[in-house]
GROMACS .gro file of C-alpha atoms in nm:
model
  422
    1MET     CA    1   5.859   3.302 -10.295
    2PRO     CA    2   6.019   3.492 -10.575
    3GLY     CA    3   6.347   3.671 -10.450
    4ALA     CA    4   6.336   4.021 -10.408
    5GLU     CA    5   6.624   4.157 -10.611
    6CYS     CA    6   6.750   4.470 -10.586
    7VAL     CA    7   6.633   4.719 -10.840
    8ASN     CA    8   6.749   5.067 -10.913
    9SER     CA    9   6.423   5.240 -10.997
   10THR     CA   10   6.585   5.523 -11.155
   11VAL     CA   11   6.736   5.310 -11.451
   12ILE     CA   12   6.529   5.310 -11.718
   13PRO     CA   13   6.581   4.992 -11.962
   14ILE     CA   14   6.711   5.064 -12.307
   15LEU     CA   15   6.649   4.786 -12.566
   16ASN     CA   16   6.967   4.724 -12.772
   17LEU     CA   17   6.855   4.491 -13.053
   18LYS     CA   18   7.104   4.565 -13.328
   19GLY     CA   19   7.092   4.934 -13.309
   20SER     CA   20   6.806   5.196 -13.332
   21ASP     CA   21   6.697   5.085 -13.677
   22THR     CA   22   6.593   4.736 -13.534
   23LYS     CA   23   6.225   4.696 -13.516
   24ILE     CA   24   5.966   4.500 -13.352
   25ILE     CA   25   5.635   4.407 -13.512
   26LEU     CA   26   5.374   4.339 -13.268
   27LEU     CA   27   5.101   4.107 -13.429
   28THR     CA   28   4.788   4.101 -13.195
   29ASP     CA   29   4.427   4.175 -13.186
   30SER     CA   30   4.463   4.310 -12.838
   31PHE     CA   31   4.622   4.659 -12.906
   32PRO     CA   32   4.847   4.808 -12.637
   33SER     CA   33   4.614   5.061 -12.456
   34ALA     CA   34   4.660   5.251 -12.124
   35ASN     CA   35   4.323   5.166 -12.017
   36GLY     CA   36   4.258   4.829 -12.225
   37GLY     CA   37   4.270   4.606 -11.957
   38GLY     CA   38   4.416   4.213 -11.966
   39ILE     CA   39   4.612   4.143 -12.270
   40SER     CA   40   4.584   4.518 -12.401
   41GLN     CA   41   4.712   4.654 -12.061
   42THR     CA   42   4.976   4.390 -12.009
   43LEU     CA   43   5.120   4.465 -12.397
   44PHE     CA   44   5.128   4.869 -12.347
   45ASN     CA   45   5.279   4.822 -11.963
   46LEU     CA   46   5.569   4.614 -12.141
   47LEU     CA   47   5.645   4.770 -12.462
   48HIS     CA   48   5.557   5.159 -12.423
   49PRO     CA   49   5.912   5.238 -12.361
   50LEU     CA   50   5.982   5.087 -12.681
   51ARG     CA   51   5.710   5.257 -12.877
   52ARG     CA   52   5.984   5.421 -13.121
   53GLN     CA   53   6.092   5.045 -13.234
   54VAL     CA   54   5.747   4.863 -13.207
   55MET     CA   55   5.493   4.848 -13.482
   56VAL     CA   56   5.137   4.689 -13.475
   57MET     CA   57   5.069   4.473 -13.747
   58THR     CA   58   4.685   4.416 -13.823
   59ASP     CA   59   4.426   4.379 -14.071
   60LYS     CA   60   4.300   4.714 -14.230
   61ARG     CA   61   3.939   4.626 -14.125
   62GLU     CA   62   4.054   4.665 -13.756
   63ASN     CA   63   4.155   5.034 -13.839
   64ASN     CA   64   3.875   5.175 -13.625
   65LEU     CA   65   4.000   4.955 -13.319
   66VAL     CA   66   4.349   5.085 -13.323
   67GLU     CA   67   4.398   5.347 -13.049
   68GLU     CA   68   4.461   5.683 -13.134
   69ASN     CA   69   4.843   5.814 -13.048
   70SER     CA   70   4.963   5.429 -13.005
   71MET     CA   71   5.233   5.289 -13.187
   72PRO     CA   72   5.284   5.322 -13.546
   73THR     CA   73   5.064   5.073 -13.752
   74ILE     CA   74   5.119   4.839 -14.057
   75PHE     CA   75   4.795   4.713 -14.213
   76TYR     CA   76   4.748   4.412 -14.463
   77GLU     CA   77   4.453   4.354 -14.653
   78LEU     CA   78   4.285   3.992 -14.672
   79LYS     CA   79   4.032   3.835 -14.937
   80THR     CA   80   3.731   3.780 -14.728
   81TRP     CA   81   3.415   3.565 -14.766
   82GLY     CA   82   3.060   3.568 -14.634
   83PRO     CA   83   2.860   3.570 -14.483
   84ALA     CA   84   2.566   3.501 -14.730
   85ASN     CA   85   2.201   3.481 -14.714
   86GLY     CA   86   1.998   3.193 -14.863
   87ARG     CA   87   1.973   2.831 -14.783
   88VAL     CA   88   2.278   2.695 -15.016
   89GLU     CA   89   2.495   3.019 -14.898
   90ALA     CA   90   2.410   2.943 -14.527
   91MET     CA   91   2.542   2.570 -14.607
   92LEU     CA   92   2.861   2.739 -14.750
   93ASN     CA   93   2.919   2.984 -14.455
   94ARG     CA   94   3.065   2.683 -14.270
   95LEU     CA   95   3.340   2.644 -14.555
   96TRP     CA   96   3.435   3.003 -14.570
   97PRO     CA   97   3.694   3.018 -14.283
   98SER     CA   98   3.861   2.712 -14.411
   99ARG     CA   99   3.865   2.867 -14.726
  100GLN     CA  100   4.022   3.200 -14.581
  101PHE     CA  101   4.307   2.985 -14.392
  102GLU     CA  102   4.379   2.793 -14.727
  103TRP     CA  103   4.401   3.178 -14.919
  104VAL     CA  104   4.631   3.292 -14.623
  105GLN     CA  105   4.856   3.010 -14.662
  106SER     CA  106   4.877   3.035 -15.060
  107HIS     CA  107   4.945   3.409 -15.031
  108ALA     CA  108   5.163   3.430 -14.719
  109GLU     CA  109   5.397   3.680 -14.909
  110ILE     CA  110   5.143   3.987 -14.886
  111PHE     CA  111   5.211   4.008 -14.507
  112THR     CA  112   5.580   4.068 -14.593
  113LYS     CA  113   5.521   4.383 -14.826
  114LYS     CA  114   5.558   4.647 -14.568
  115LEU     CA  115   5.797   4.484 -14.336
  116PRO     CA  116   6.147   4.599 -14.270
  117SER     CA  117   6.430   4.387 -14.380
  118LYS     CA  118   6.447   4.014 -14.186
  119GLU     CA  119   6.801   4.085 -14.016
  120LYS     CA  120   6.650   4.389 -13.817
  121LEU     CA  121   6.331   4.258 -13.740
  122LEU     CA  122   6.166   4.036 -13.454
  123ILE     CA  123   5.803   3.947 -13.471
  124LEU     CA  124   5.623   3.917 -13.160
  125VAL     CA  125   5.277   3.758 -13.162
  126SER     CA  126   5.036   3.772 -12.908
  127THR     CA  127   4.671   3.707 -12.993
  128THR     CA  128   4.398   3.504 -12.921
  129VAL     CA  129   4.291   3.494 -13.304
  130THR     CA  130   4.328   3.183 -13.498
  131LEU     CA  131   4.386   3.355 -13.804
  132LYS     CA  132   4.673   3.594 -13.678
  133LEU     CA  133   4.851   3.308 -13.515
  134GLN     CA  134   4.839   3.140 -13.873
  135ILE     CA  135   4.984   3.465 -14.026
  136ALA     CA  136   5.266   3.430 -13.763
  137TRP     CA  137   5.350   3.095 -13.859
  138CYS     CA  138   5.363   3.208 -14.244
  139LEU     CA  139   5.611   3.474 -14.173
  140MET     CA  140   5.825   3.220 -13.949
  141LYS     CA  141   5.810   2.964 -14.272
  142LEU     CA  142   5.922   3.261 -14.489
  143GLY     CA  143   6.225   3.322 -14.287
  144TYR     CA  144   6.134   3.585 -14.032
  145LYS     CA  145   6.209   3.575 -13.660
  146VAL     CA  146   5.891   3.485 -13.480
  147VAL     CA  147   5.870   3.491 -13.099
  148PRO     CA  148   5.483   3.394 -12.952
  149TYR     CA  149   5.382   3.531 -12.615
  150PHE     CA  150   5.063   3.339 -12.483
  151MET     CA  151   4.858   3.491 -12.194
  152ASP     CA  152   4.646   3.207 -12.167
  153ASP     CA  153   4.531   2.885 -12.300
  154TRP     CA  154   4.281   2.994 -12.547
  155LEU     CA  155   4.383   2.688 -12.789
  156ALA     CA  156   4.240   2.448 -12.568
  157GLY     CA  157   4.008   2.244 -12.748
  158VAL     CA  158   4.021   2.460 -13.072
  159LYS     CA  159   3.971   2.227 -13.368
  160LEU     CA  160   3.998   2.449 -13.679
  161GLN     CA  161   4.123   2.273 -13.982
  162TRP     CA  162   4.140   2.347 -14.334
  163LYS     CA  163   4.254   2.175 -14.671
  164ASN     CA  164   4.641   2.167 -14.564
  165GLY     CA  165   4.647   2.214 -14.223
  166ASN     CA  166   4.482   2.300 -13.869
  167ILE     CA  167   4.532   2.523 -13.589
  168GLN     CA  168   4.697   2.295 -13.356
  169ARG     CA  169   4.962   2.196 -13.595
  170VAL     CA  170   5.004   2.589 -13.630
  171ALA     CA  171   5.063   2.629 -13.268
  172CYS     CA  172   5.276   2.309 -13.241
  173GLU     CA  173   5.521   2.408 -13.549
  174LEU     CA  174   5.530   2.785 -13.436
  175LEU     CA  175   5.636   2.671 -13.061
  176SER     CA  176   5.857   2.406 -13.191
  177GLU     CA  177   6.064   2.610 -13.443
  178ALA     CA  178   6.045   2.956 -13.259
  179PRO     CA  179   6.379   3.053 -13.098
  180GLY     CA  180   6.211   3.101 -12.762
  181TRP     CA  181   5.882   3.155 -12.601
  182LEU     CA  182   5.696   3.413 -12.363
  183VAL     CA  183   5.414   3.275 -12.147
  184ILE     CA  184   5.205   3.424 -11.869
  185SER     CA  185   5.254   3.123 -11.632
  186GLU     CA  186   5.464   2.830 -11.552
  187ASN     CA  187   5.135   2.615 -11.569
  188LEU     CA  188   5.076   2.746 -11.933
  189LYS     CA  189   5.460   2.658 -12.008
  190LYS     CA  190   5.393   2.311 -11.884
  191THR     CA  191   5.073   2.255 -12.065
  192PHE     CA  192   5.242   2.338 -12.420
  193LYS     CA  193   5.518   2.110 -12.357
  194VAL     CA  194   5.299   1.827 -12.288
  195ARG     CA  195   5.028   1.894 -12.530
  196TYR     CA  196   5.269   1.946 -12.842
  197HIS     CA  197   5.566   1.726 -12.735
  198LEU     CA  198   5.806   1.992 -12.710
  199LYS     CA  199   6.165   2.010 -12.631
  200GLU     CA  200   6.330   2.233 -12.376
  201LYS     CA  201   6.412   2.582 -12.502
  202PRO     CA  202   6.431   2.948 -12.387
  203CYS     CA  203   6.128   3.038 -12.213
  204LEU     CA  204   6.047   3.347 -12.024
  205VAL     CA  205   5.743   3.348 -11.802
  206ILE     CA  206   5.668   3.742 -11.815
  207HIS     CA  207   5.388   3.921 -11.594
  208ASN     CA  208   5.235   4.275 -11.645
  209PRO     CA  209   5.442   4.475 -11.402
  210SER     CA  210   5.326   4.667 -11.124
  211PRO     CA  211   5.289   5.015 -11.148
  212ALA     CA  212   5.514   5.284 -10.953
  213VAL     CA  213   5.462   5.252 -10.568
  214ASN     CA  214   5.413   5.619 -10.429
  215THR     CA  215   5.485   5.532 -10.065
  216THR     CA  216   5.387   5.902  -9.938
  217GLU     CA  217   5.050   5.835 -10.094
  218LEU     CA  218   5.026   5.487  -9.933
  219ASN     CA  219   5.043   5.601  -9.618
  220CYS     CA  220   4.828   5.890  -9.630
  221VAL     CA  221   4.508   5.742  -9.784
  222GLY     CA  222   4.259   5.571  -9.572
  223MET     CA  223   4.099   5.289  -9.565
  224GLU     CA  224   3.693   5.235  -9.636
  225PRO     CA  225   3.484   5.187  -9.336
  226GLY     CA  226   3.441   4.811  -9.226
  227TYR     CA  227   3.600   4.486  -9.386
  228CYS     CA  228   3.565   4.650  -9.778
  229ILE     CA  229   3.668   4.381 -10.044
  230ILE     CA  230   3.757   4.539 -10.376
  231TYR     CA  231   3.733   4.403 -10.688
  232ALA     CA  232   3.872   4.590 -11.016
  233GLY     CA  233   3.869   4.471 -11.367
  234SER     CA  234   3.689   4.316 -11.606
  235ILE     CA  235   3.391   4.069 -11.552
  236TRP     CA  236   3.433   3.779 -11.812
  237PRO     CA  237   3.334   3.421 -11.807
  238MET     CA  238   3.667   3.304 -11.684
  239HIS     CA  239   3.590   3.555 -11.373
  240TYR     CA  240   3.212   3.546 -11.330
  241ASP     CA  241   3.108   3.271 -11.131
  242ALA     CA  242   3.372   3.268 -10.866
  243LEU     CA  243   3.286   3.645 -10.856
  244LEU     CA  244   2.931   3.573 -10.780
  245ALA     CA  245   2.991   3.339 -10.533
  246THR     CA  246   3.197   3.561 -10.364
  247ALA     CA  247   2.957   3.825 -10.354
  248ARG     CA  248   2.686   3.590 -10.227
  249ALA     CA  249   2.956   3.515  -9.930
  250ILE     CA  250   3.004   3.856  -9.825
  251SER     CA  251   2.633   3.971  -9.848
  252LYS     CA  252   2.584   3.656  -9.623
  253LEU     CA  253   2.833   3.816  -9.365
  254HIS     CA  254   2.705   4.164  -9.424
  255SER     CA  255   2.351   4.061  -9.345
  256GLU     CA  256   2.402   3.778  -9.082
  257VAL     CA  257   2.699   3.923  -8.857
  258ASN     CA  258   2.725   4.228  -8.687
  259ILE     CA  259   3.040   4.377  -8.878
  260ASN     CA  260   3.024   4.592  -9.181
  261TYR     CA  261   3.165   4.339  -9.454
  262ARG     CA  262   3.123   4.483  -9.798
  263LEU     CA  263   3.247   4.433 -10.184
  264LEU     CA  264   3.297   4.722 -10.395
  265ILE     CA  265   3.341   4.637 -10.766
  266TYR     CA  266   3.523   4.880 -10.988
  267THR     CA  267   3.421   4.752 -11.356
  268PRO     CA  268   3.326   4.912 -11.689
  269ALA     CA  269   2.952   5.006 -11.684
  270TRP     CA  270   2.838   4.765 -11.950
  271MET     CA  271   2.968   4.485 -11.759
  272TRP     CA  272   2.812   4.579 -11.437
  273ASN     CA  273   2.491   4.628 -11.624
  274LYS     CA  274   2.522   4.285 -11.771
  275HIS     CA  275   2.553   4.125 -11.435
  276LYS     CA  276   2.373   4.336 -11.199
  277LYS     CA  277   2.054   4.140 -11.142
  278THR     CA  278   2.273   3.875 -10.982
  279MET     CA  279   2.505   4.102 -10.827
  280CYS     CA  280   2.285   4.340 -10.647
  281LEU     CA  281   2.285   4.202 -10.308
  282PRO     CA  282   2.302   4.353  -9.974
  283GLY     CA  283   2.680   4.460  -9.888
  284ILE     CA  284   2.786   4.484 -10.276
  285GLU     CA  285   2.829   4.806 -10.436
  286TYR     CA  286   2.934   4.896 -10.775
  287GLY     CA  287   3.192   5.184 -10.755
  288GLY     CA  288   3.188   5.271 -11.156
  289TYR     CA  289   3.484   5.250 -11.414
  290ILE     CA  290   3.816   5.395 -11.275
  291ALA     CA  291   4.099   5.467 -11.536
  292TYR     CA  292   4.414   5.283 -11.486
  293ASN     CA  293   4.620   5.577 -11.364
  294ASP     CA  294   4.349   5.661 -11.115
  295LEU     CA  295   4.329   5.315 -10.965
  296GLN     CA  296   4.564   5.277 -10.720
  297PRO     CA  297   4.430   5.531 -10.471
  298ARG     CA  298   4.117   5.357 -10.475
  299LEU     CA  299   4.289   5.025 -10.440
  300ARG     CA  300   4.477   5.131 -10.099
  301ARG     CA  301   4.124   5.171  -9.944
  302GLY     CA  302   4.048   4.815  -9.957
  303TRP     CA  303   4.113   4.557  -9.677
  304LEU     CA  304   4.143   4.273  -9.928
  305LEU     CA  305   4.190   4.274 -10.306
  306LEU     CA  306   3.973   4.030 -10.469
  307CYS     CA  307   4.086   3.807 -10.778
  308THR     CA  308   3.854   3.529 -10.916
  309ALA     CA  309   3.874   3.258 -11.144
  310SER     CA  310   3.618   3.055 -11.275
  311PHE     CA  311   3.523   2.701 -11.120
  312ILE     CA  312   3.309   2.556 -11.442
  313GLU     CA  313   3.453   2.330 -11.684
  314GLU     CA  314   3.427   2.535 -11.962
  315GLN     CA  315   3.647   2.794 -11.834
  316ALA     CA  316   3.912   2.543 -11.692
  317ALA     CA  317   4.194   2.607 -11.949
  318PHE     CA  318   4.172   2.966 -11.876
  319SER     CA  319   4.179   2.954 -11.493
  320HIS     CA  320   4.456   2.689 -11.490
  321SER     CA  321   4.659   2.879 -11.741
  322SER     CA  322   4.627   3.284 -11.685
  323THR     CA  323   4.799   3.467 -11.425
  324GLN     CA  324   4.573   3.784 -11.410
  325THR     CA  325   4.690   4.146 -11.467
  326LYS     CA  326   4.531   4.306 -11.203
  327LEU     CA  327   4.741   4.072 -10.954
  328THR     CA  328   5.055   4.271 -10.978
  329ASP     CA  329   4.849   4.588 -10.988
  330TYR     CA  330   4.669   4.518 -10.682
  331MET     CA  331   5.054   4.440 -10.497
  332ALA     CA  332   5.136   4.797 -10.568
  333SER     CA  333   4.864   4.884 -10.336
  334GLY     CA  334   5.012   4.714 -10.049
  335ARG     CA  335   4.702   4.523  -9.952
  336PRO     CA  336   4.654   4.139  -9.952
  337VAL     CA  337   4.502   3.960 -10.250
  338LEU     CA  338   4.200   3.751 -10.212
  339TYR     CA  339   4.207   3.446 -10.454
  340VAL     CA  340   3.892   3.257 -10.500
  341GLY     CA  341   3.932   3.018 -10.770
  342PRO     CA  342   4.014   2.659 -10.828
  343PRO     CA  343   4.324   2.511 -10.658
  344GLY     CA  344   4.596   2.489 -10.914
  345GLY     CA  345   4.490   2.788 -11.110
  346ALA     CA  346   4.765   3.005 -11.226
  347SER     CA  347   4.659   3.317 -10.994
  348GLY     CA  348   4.613   3.123 -10.724
  349ILE     CA  349   4.978   2.966 -10.752
  350PHE     CA  350   5.105   3.307 -10.777
  351VAL     CA  351   4.950   3.463 -10.485
  352GLU     CA  352   5.065   3.153 -10.279
  353GLU     CA  353   5.437   3.187 -10.381
  354ALA     CA  354   5.460   3.528 -10.351
  355ASP     CA  355   5.297   3.508 -10.002
  356CYS     CA  356   5.074   3.822 -10.084
  357GLY     CA  357   4.769   3.704  -9.998
  358PHE     CA  358   4.505   3.443  -9.931
  359THR     CA  359   4.369   3.157 -10.137
  360VAL     CA  360   4.024   3.012 -10.141
  361GLY     CA  361   3.961   2.691 -10.340
  362THR     CA  362   3.600   2.635 -10.326
  363ASP     CA  363   3.272   2.788 -10.465
  364ASN     CA  364   3.080   2.727 -10.165
  365LEU     CA  365   2.958   3.018 -10.027
  366ASN     CA  366   2.939   2.915  -9.670
  367SER     CA  367   3.327   2.803  -9.725
  368ILE     CA  368   3.408   3.136  -9.856
  369ALA     CA  369   3.229   3.342  -9.564
  370ASP     CA  370   3.425   3.123  -9.310
  371HIS     CA  371   3.767   3.200  -9.484
  372ILE     CA  372   3.686   3.571  -9.489
  373GLU     CA  373   3.597   3.575  -9.121
  374THR     CA  374   3.906   3.406  -9.020
  375ILE     CA  375   4.122   3.643  -9.173
  376THR     CA  376   3.963   3.927  -8.974
  377MET     CA  377   4.118   3.737  -8.714
  378MET     CA  378   4.478   3.698  -8.834
  379GLN     CA  379   4.590   4.076  -8.829
  380ASP     CA  380   4.980   3.998  -8.805
  381LEU     CA  381   4.929   3.768  -9.108
  382TRP     CA  382   4.745   4.030  -9.293
  383THR     CA  383   5.036   4.272  -9.223
  384ARG     CA  384   5.277   4.017  -9.344
  385LYS     CA  385   5.130   3.970  -9.677
  386SER     CA  386   5.065   4.334  -9.740
  387ALA     CA  387   5.426   4.394  -9.663
  388ASN     CA  388   5.537   4.106  -9.913
  389ALA     CA  389   5.320   4.257 -10.180
  390LEU     CA  390   5.440   4.587 -10.146
  391LYS     CA  391   5.813   4.487 -10.129
  392LEU     CA  392   5.764   4.266 -10.423
  393ALA     CA  393   5.589   4.536 -10.635
  394GLU     CA  394   5.888   4.768 -10.590
  395SER     CA  395   6.120   4.503 -10.685
  396VAL     CA  396   6.087   4.144 -10.884
  397TYR     CA  397   5.763   4.300 -11.052
  398SER     CA  398   5.849   4.678 -11.079
  399GLN     CA  399   5.811   4.806 -11.434
  400GLN     CA  400   6.213   4.846 -11.455
  401ALA     CA  401   6.273   4.499 -11.327
  402VAL     CA  402   6.005   4.309 -11.559
  403GLN     CA  403   6.088   4.561 -11.849
  404ARG     CA  404   6.459   4.487 -11.841
  405LYS     CA  405   6.404   4.107 -11.815
  406LEU     CA  406   6.161   4.102 -12.122
  407TYR     CA  407   6.424   4.311 -12.332
  408GLN     CA  408   6.713   4.122 -12.264
  409PHE     CA  409   6.525   3.821 -12.351
  410LEU     CA  410   6.398   3.949 -12.684
  411GLY     CA  411   6.752   4.073 -12.781
  412LYS     CA  412   6.891   3.709 -12.741
  413MET     CA  413   6.616   3.578 -12.932
  414LEU     CA  414   6.704   3.795 -13.231
  415ASN     CA  415   7.070   3.755 -13.196
  416GLN     CA  416   7.050   3.385 -13.162
  417GLU     CA  417   6.823   3.358 -13.486
  418THR     CA  418   7.089   3.604 -13.665
  419GLU     CA  419   7.385   3.398 -13.575
  420LYS     CA  420   7.209   3.081 -13.679
  421SER     CA  421   7.118   3.213 -14.011
  422GLN     CA  422   7.496   3.316 -14.065
   0.00000   0.00000   0.00000
């Protein structure tokens, strides 16, 4: 279990990267957003205090995706190909991604036109787009200080290649030559070290920070009737099959046991509509979409807070590597987590090491139902895990503690590279 270090919540961490003129360029496809969820949410929660020093770098064509009033933006413009019509052109469509990558590699200087001087600049790349990872690699080859932040193993199985390279070589060289890495889990760190045969170097496992805990509000909020399990967040393929298995287990309990078991789901309407045919079961309710700043009072009404990770092979890399954003949000509510996902998944390991909830390592609905029933008879354990969750949210995973750790690491990365080049 992580140590509950003492944190002065009144101290706002300040980044000291060689003075106020130092900049961080964030190269991403997940633009920091207060209600973005996942990577976007995590980047916002980590970097918002640095908004005067952080600039987002992105493709000019993505102008409409950049959230209003977000961080300043630097745009670059790419030469593009396709798609085309016709039989011959359709055959050529398969070659255009390779042409794009070859073009980027031979025109890397276009990405430097609007950048500050190298000595006052750190490039933080957090992306799930192969082209943007290549751009980060190009900037590194031109002498810029680049630190990658991976929040899942989206590179697993990606075989994209072009005339003078491939995306796996790009990832390997980026990790090998960067001054250090940021990753979302120890699992992901170990995976990269083995896959790319990497030597040990500075690496920080960094999570989404917990929102501020309002103890007064926490004590005043009543719980939903019965045993209400709450799921809050997106429903992507990496969540869906385990979420459906849990919903069916809860529905079974709701229908067969003389106790009010329920599952309440908060997710964007389009995600609920996509899955409601399978999820509309007795005891399963849709609660609508809740903005991030309004979420905590809703979570505090739950008995357990559900986190699911896929059991299917196609999603194994994500389940194994990703510590989900919702976990530290859940902890701030002072309610235990219920993790349903494969054993050894990063989110399940997080819950077990923090002792902040219960884990179920099977998608068998009868086994899930039995686990949930058992928890109802373990009130002392439920209380202890609730207290642990809240304690860690106020200390190790508080915004102040997580931001301070990140900013110190980034400062060391910049200084280390600067000293190396002198």
